[in-house]
């Protein structure tokens, strides 16, 4: 049985004990942008927050793309979250290649160059990545200035979060 088929079967049982109250509109309090890495799936435990409080926005890396910015705008302006957390981590799969390398490799493996250059948002340094993300989110005109935007690196070896200090914007002399 495929994994999806087995998931469908399990869902039949899940629905039997489903709480219909969960059908009500959610009231999330915080938006967390994090990586698609499965080790970051248990955010309620990692952050000690109820699942219902967290809008989880996940991309590889994570990457703060135009889509992610749109989701953060909706999360804070429409859904009611009041804080933004950018959660990177050590040992990310997106640090194991560069966009150029993967484009070349996939074009060769598939014999089809037409999707290149695809943007995979690979990176090398999670702290630097986090700092860039804070700048991108903080400087978006539709993210309200009173919404805190804080960035962290989750250490896969210890389970601890370290805060990444944003770079102060240079003021023109
Ligand atoms: Zn990752």
PDB file of C-alpha atoms and ligand atoms in Angstrom:
ATOM      1  CA  UNK A   1       0.000   0.000   0.000  1.00  0.00           C
ATOM      2  CA  UNK A   2       1.310   3.485  -0.804  1.00  0.00           C
ATOM      3  CA  UNK A   3       1.873   5.909   2.052  1.00  0.00           C
ATOM      4  CA  UNK A   4      -1.005   8.078   0.811  1.00  0.00           C
ATOM      5  CA  UNK A   5      -3.387   5.114   0.655  1.00  0.00           C
ATOM      6  CA  UNK A   6      -2.457   4.109   4.169  1.00  0.00           C
ATOM      7  CA  UNK A   7      -2.973   7.725   5.302  1.00  0.00           C
ATOM      8  CA  UNK A   8      -6.451   7.707   3.758  1.00  0.00           C
ATOM      9  CA  UNK A   9      -7.301   4.541   5.644  1.00  0.00           C
ATOM     10  CA  UNK A  10      -6.085   6.071   8.918  1.00  0.00           C
ATOM     11  CA  UNK A  11      -8.159   9.174   8.229  1.00  0.00           C
ATOM     12  CA  UNK A  12     -11.363   7.118   8.345  1.00  0.00           C
ATOM     13  CA  UNK A  13     -10.529   6.242  11.951  1.00  0.00           C
ATOM     14  CA  UNK A  14      -9.424   9.775  12.772  1.00  0.00           C
ATOM     15  CA  UNK A  15     -12.764  11.173  11.614  1.00  0.00           C
ATOM     16  CA  UNK A  16     -14.605   8.887  14.051  1.00  0.00           C
ATOM     17  CA  UNK A  17     -13.059  10.697  17.028  1.00  0.00           C
ATOM     18  CA  UNK A  18     -12.871  14.144  15.386  1.00  0.00           C
ATOM     19  CA  UNK A  19     -14.032  17.086  17.475  1.00  0.00           C
ATOM     20  CA  UNK A  20     -16.562  19.042  15.351  1.00  0.00           C
ATOM     21  CA  UNK A  21     -15.694  22.180  17.367  1.00  0.00           C
ATOM     22  CA  UNK A  22     -12.492  22.302  15.307  1.00  0.00           C
ATOM     23  CA  UNK A  23     -14.675  23.294  12.370  1.00  0.00           C
ATOM     24  CA  UNK A  24     -15.042  26.779  13.859  1.00  0.00           C
ATOM     25  CA  UNK A  25     -12.844  29.571  12.449  1.00  0.00           C
ATOM     26  CA  UNK A  26      -9.389  29.550  14.081  1.00  0.00           C
ATOM     27  CA  UNK A  27      -7.962  32.409  16.161  1.00  0.00           C
ATOM     28  CA  UNK A  28      -4.181  32.100  15.714  1.00  0.00           C
ATOM     29  CA  UNK A  29      -1.931  34.367  17.799  1.00  0.00           C
ATOM     30  CA  UNK A  30       1.501  33.946  16.221  1.00  0.00           C
ATOM     31  CA  UNK A  31       2.827  33.261  12.712  1.00  0.00           C
ATOM     32  CA  UNK A  32       5.829  30.939  12.523  1.00  0.00           C
ATOM     33  CA  UNK A  33       7.786  30.604   9.286  1.00  0.00           C
ATOM     34  CA  UNK A  34       9.812  27.435   9.345  1.00  0.00           C
ATOM     35  CA  UNK A  35      11.408  24.752   7.196  1.00  0.00           C
ATOM     36  CA  UNK A  36       9.618  21.818   5.609  1.00  0.00           C
ATOM     37  CA  UNK A  37      12.051  19.570   7.525  1.00  0.00           C
ATOM     38  CA  UNK A  38       9.958  16.953   9.407  1.00  0.00           C
ATOM     39  CA  UNK A  39      12.034  17.484  12.541  1.00  0.00           C
ATOM     40  CA  UNK A  40      10.352  20.890  12.894  1.00  0.00           C
ATOM     41  CA  UNK A  41       6.815  19.551  12.719  1.00  0.00           C
ATOM     42  CA  UNK A  42       6.197  19.437  16.438  1.00  0.00           C
ATOM     43  CA  UNK A  43       6.047  23.198  16.954  1.00  0.00           C
ATOM     44  CA  UNK A  44       3.552  23.033  19.851  1.00  0.00           C
ATOM     45  CA  UNK A  45       6.139  21.073  21.832  1.00  0.00           C
ATOM     46  CA  UNK A  46       9.211  22.956  20.554  1.00  0.00           C
ATOM     47  CA  UNK A  47       7.600  26.308  21.424  1.00  0.00           C
ATOM     48  CA  UNK A  48       5.266  25.280  24.253  1.00  0.00           C
ATOM     49  CA  UNK A  49       2.295  26.822  22.473  1.00  0.00           C
ATOM     50  CA  UNK A  50      -1.110  25.332  21.719  1.00  0.00           C
ATOM     51  CA  UNK A  51      -1.403  24.113  18.149  1.00  0.00           C
ATOM     52  CA  UNK A  52      -4.449  26.350  17.719  1.00  0.00           C
ATOM     53  CA  UNK A  53      -2.347  29.459  18.418  1.00  0.00           C
ATOM     54  CA  UNK A  54       0.181  28.944  15.621  1.00  0.00           C
ATOM     55  CA  UNK A  55      -0.174  29.836  11.947  1.00  0.00           C
ATOM     56  CA  UNK A  56       2.550  27.656  10.465  1.00  0.00           C
ATOM     57  CA  UNK A  57       4.025  28.797   7.152  1.00  0.00           C
ATOM     58  CA  UNK A  58       6.476  26.274   5.771  1.00  0.00           C
ATOM     59  CA  UNK A  59       8.892  26.358   2.901  1.00  0.00           C
ATOM     60  CA  UNK A  60      12.247  24.729   2.282  1.00  0.00           C
ATOM     61  CA  UNK A  61      14.955  26.501   4.287  1.00  0.00           C
ATOM     62  CA  UNK A  62      12.678  28.281   5.124  1.00  0.00           C
ATOM     63  CA  UNK A  63      12.702  30.774   2.261  1.00  0.00           C
ATOM     64  CA  UNK A  64      10.828  34.038   2.688  1.00  0.00           C
ATOM     65  CA  UNK A  65       9.355  34.233  -0.792  1.00  0.00           C
ATOM     66  CA  UNK A  66       6.690  36.565  -2.179  1.00  0.00           C
ATOM     67  CA  UNK A  67       4.162  33.856  -1.297  1.00  0.00           C
ATOM     68  CA  UNK A  68       5.361  33.721   2.295  1.00  0.00           C
ATOM     69  CA  UNK A  69       5.143  37.517   2.547  1.00  0.00           C
ATOM     70  CA  UNK A  70       1.561  37.330   1.292  1.00  0.00           C
ATOM     71  CA  UNK A  71       0.786  34.712   3.924  1.00  0.00           C
ATOM     72  CA  UNK A  72       2.332  36.839   6.671  1.00  0.00           C
ATOM     73  CA  UNK A  73       0.270  39.833   5.564  1.00  0.00           C
ATOM     74  CA  UNK A  74      -2.907  37.736   5.663  1.00  0.00           C
ATOM     75  CA  UNK A  75      -1.933  36.118   8.971  1.00  0.00           C
ATOM     76  CA  UNK A  76      -1.379  39.470  10.698  1.00  0.00           C
ATOM     77  CA  UNK A  77      -3.929  41.633   8.889  1.00  0.00           C
ATOM     78  CA  UNK A  78      -6.790  39.185   8.353  1.00  0.00           C
ATOM     79  CA  UNK A  79      -6.414  36.251  10.733  1.00  0.00           C
ATOM     80  CA  UNK A  80      -5.254  38.249  13.742  1.00  0.00           C
ATOM     81  CA  UNK A  81      -1.753  37.042  14.644  1.00  0.00           C
ATOM     82  CA  UNK A  82       0.279  39.649  16.523  1.00  0.00           C
ATOM     83  CA  UNK A  83       3.857  38.322  16.380  1.00  0.00           C
ATOM     84  CA  UNK A  84       6.081  36.798  13.681  1.00  0.00           C
ATOM     85  CA  UNK A  85       8.762  34.203  14.352  1.00  0.00           C
ATOM     86  CA  UNK A  86      11.261  33.164  11.668  1.00  0.00           C
ATOM     87  CA  UNK A  87      12.575  29.739  12.566  1.00  0.00           C
ATOM     88  CA  UNK A  88      15.665  28.423  10.764  1.00  0.00           C
ATOM     89  CA  UNK A  89      17.649  25.385  11.845  1.00  0.00           C
ATOM     90  CA  UNK A  90      21.032  23.715  11.713  1.00  0.00           C
ATOM     91  CA  UNK A  91      21.619  20.800   9.364  1.00  0.00           C
ATOM     92  CA  UNK A  92      19.154  22.001   6.725  1.00  0.00           C
ATOM     93  CA  UNK A  93      18.919  19.982   3.520  1.00  0.00           C
ATOM     94  CA  UNK A  94      18.896  23.268   1.594  1.00  0.00           C
ATOM     95  CA  UNK A  95      22.509  23.896   2.661  1.00  0.00           C
ATOM     96  CA  UNK A  96      23.687  20.696   0.937  1.00  0.00           C
ATOM     97  CA  UNK A  97      23.551  22.064  -2.622  1.00  0.00           C
ATOM     98  CA  UNK A  98      23.543  25.345  -4.504  1.00  0.00           C
ATOM     99  CA  UNK A  99      20.792  26.413  -6.874  1.00  0.00           C
ATOM    100  CA  UNK A 100      23.279  26.331  -9.763  1.00  0.00           C
ATOM    101  CA  UNK A 101      24.455  22.803  -8.930  1.00  0.00           C
ATOM    102  CA  UNK A 102      20.924  21.435  -8.638  1.00  0.00           C
ATOM    103  CA  UNK A 103      19.800  23.082 -11.888  1.00  0.00           C
ATOM    104  CA  UNK A 104      22.736  21.521 -13.727  1.00  0.00           C
ATOM    105  CA  UNK A 105      22.192  18.126 -12.099  1.00  0.00           C
ATOM    106  CA  UNK A 106      18.443  17.931 -12.766  1.00  0.00           C
ATOM    107  CA  UNK A 107      18.814  19.096 -16.343  1.00  0.00           C
ATOM    108  CA  UNK A 108      21.352  16.296 -16.853  1.00  0.00           C
ATOM    109  CA  UNK A 109      19.355  13.600 -15.011  1.00  0.00           C
ATOM    110  CA  UNK A 110      16.087  14.383 -16.801  1.00  0.00           C
ATOM    111  CA  UNK A 111      17.551  15.495 -20.119  1.00  0.00           C
ATOM    112  CA  UNK A 112      15.198  18.504 -19.955  1.00  0.00           C
ATOM    113  CA  UNK A 113      16.669  21.956 -19.367  1.00  0.00           C
ATOM    114  CA  UNK A 114      13.395  23.859 -19.826  1.00  0.00           C
ATOM    115  CA  UNK A 115      12.578  24.494 -16.115  1.00  0.00           C
ATOM    116  CA  UNK A 116      16.059  25.974 -15.473  1.00  0.00           C
ATOM    117  CA  UNK A 117      16.978  28.156 -13.774  1.00  0.00           C
ATOM    118  CA  UNK A 118      14.641  27.073 -10.977  1.00  0.00           C
ATOM    119  CA  UNK A 119      14.896  28.991  -7.741  1.00  0.00           C
ATOM    120  CA  UNK A 120      15.386  26.593  -4.811  1.00  0.00           C
ATOM    121  CA  UNK A 121      16.536  29.206  -2.273  1.00  0.00           C
ATOM    122  CA  UNK A 122      19.505  27.135  -1.153  1.00  0.00           C
ATOM    123  CA  UNK A 123      21.761  28.807   1.386  1.00  0.00           C
ATOM    124  CA  UNK A 124      24.879  28.081   3.462  1.00  0.00           C
ATOM    125  CA  UNK A 125      24.596  29.903   6.772  1.00  0.00           C
ATOM    126  CA  UNK A 126      21.348  29.718   8.775  1.00  0.00           C
ATOM    127  CA  UNK A 127      22.203  32.827  10.825  1.00  0.00           C
ATOM    128  CA  UNK A 128      22.853  34.913   7.735  1.00  0.00           C
ATOM    129  CA  UNK A 129      19.694  33.481   6.161  1.00  0.00           C
ATOM    130  CA  UNK A 130      17.700  34.475   9.252  1.00  0.00           C
ATOM    131  CA  UNK A 131      19.148  37.992   9.252  1.00  0.00           C
ATOM    132  CA  UNK A 132      18.155  38.471   5.611  1.00  0.00           C
ATOM    133  CA  UNK A 133      14.668  37.183   6.358  1.00  0.00           C
ATOM    134  CA  UNK A 134      14.194  39.593   9.257  1.00  0.00           C
ATOM    135  CA  UNK A 135      15.102  42.464   6.909  1.00  0.00           C
ATOM    136  CA  UNK A 136      12.764  41.285   4.169  1.00  0.00           C
ATOM    137  CA  UNK A 137       9.783  40.854   6.499  1.00  0.00           C
ATOM    138  CA  UNK A 138      10.521  43.938   8.611  1.00  0.00           C
ATOM    139  CA  UNK A 139      10.773  46.198   5.574  1.00  0.00           C
ATOM    140  CA  UNK A 140       7.491  45.049   4.030  1.00  0.00           C
ATOM    141  CA  UNK A 141       5.145  48.046   4.084  1.00  0.00           C
ATOM    142  CA  UNK A 142       2.070  45.928   4.842  1.00  0.00           C
ATOM    143  CA  UNK A 143       3.529  44.218   7.908  1.00  0.00           C
ATOM    144  CA  UNK A 144       2.598  46.576  10.741  1.00  0.00           C
ATOM    145  CA  UNK A 145       5.519  48.124  12.630  1.00  0.00           C
ATOM    146  CA  UNK A 146       4.053  47.081  15.987  1.00  0.00           C
ATOM    147  CA  UNK A 147       4.217  43.395  15.007  1.00  0.00           C
ATOM    148  CA  UNK A 148       7.476  41.967  16.406  1.00  0.00           C
ATOM    149  CA  UNK A 149       9.555  40.117  13.772  1.00  0.00           C
ATOM    150  CA  UNK A 150      12.158  37.915  15.454  1.00  0.00           C
ATOM    151  CA  UNK A 151      14.457  35.303  13.968  1.00  0.00           C
ATOM    152  CA  UNK A 152      15.921  32.138  15.477  1.00  0.00           C
ATOM    153  CA  UNK A 153      18.077  29.155  14.643  1.00  0.00           C
ATOM    154  CA  UNK A 154      16.940  25.825  16.096  1.00  0.00           C
ATOM    155  CA  UNK A 155      19.912  23.635  17.017  1.00  0.00           C
ATOM    156  CA  UNK A 156      19.147  20.082  15.925  1.00  0.00           C
ATOM    157  CA  UNK A 157      21.724  18.685  18.364  1.00  0.00           C
ATOM    158  CA  UNK A 158      20.375  20.369  21.505  1.00  0.00           C
ATOM    159  CA  UNK A 159      16.784  21.347  20.707  1.00  0.00           C
ATOM    160  CA  UNK A 160      17.580  24.925  21.737  1.00  0.00           C
ATOM    161  CA  UNK A 161      16.597  28.094  19.908  1.00  0.00           C
ATOM    162  CA  UNK A 162      19.145  30.917  19.551  1.00  0.00           C
ATOM    163  CA  UNK A 163      17.913  34.354  18.675  1.00  0.00           C
ATOM    164  CA  UNK A 164      19.551  36.072  15.695  1.00  0.00           C
ATOM    165  CA  UNK A 165      20.013  39.781  16.140  1.00  0.00           C
ATOM    166  CA  UNK A 166      18.900  41.819  13.141  1.00  0.00           C
ATOM    167  CA  UNK A 167      21.412  44.051  11.384  1.00  0.00           C
ATOM    168  CA  UNK A 168      20.703  47.697  12.053  1.00  0.00           C
ATOM    169  CA  UNK A 169      19.728  49.524   8.904  1.00  0.00           C
ATOM    170  CA  UNK A 170      22.444  51.845   7.639  1.00  0.00           C
ATOM    171  CA  UNK A 171      21.277  55.418   7.617  1.00  0.00           C
ATOM    172  CA  UNK A 172      22.476  57.533   4.752  1.00  0.00           C
ATOM    173  CA  UNK A 173      25.159  59.998   5.834  1.00  0.00           C
TER     174      UNK A 173
HETATM  175 ZN1  LIG B   1      15.574  22.826   6.601  1.00  0.00          ZN
END
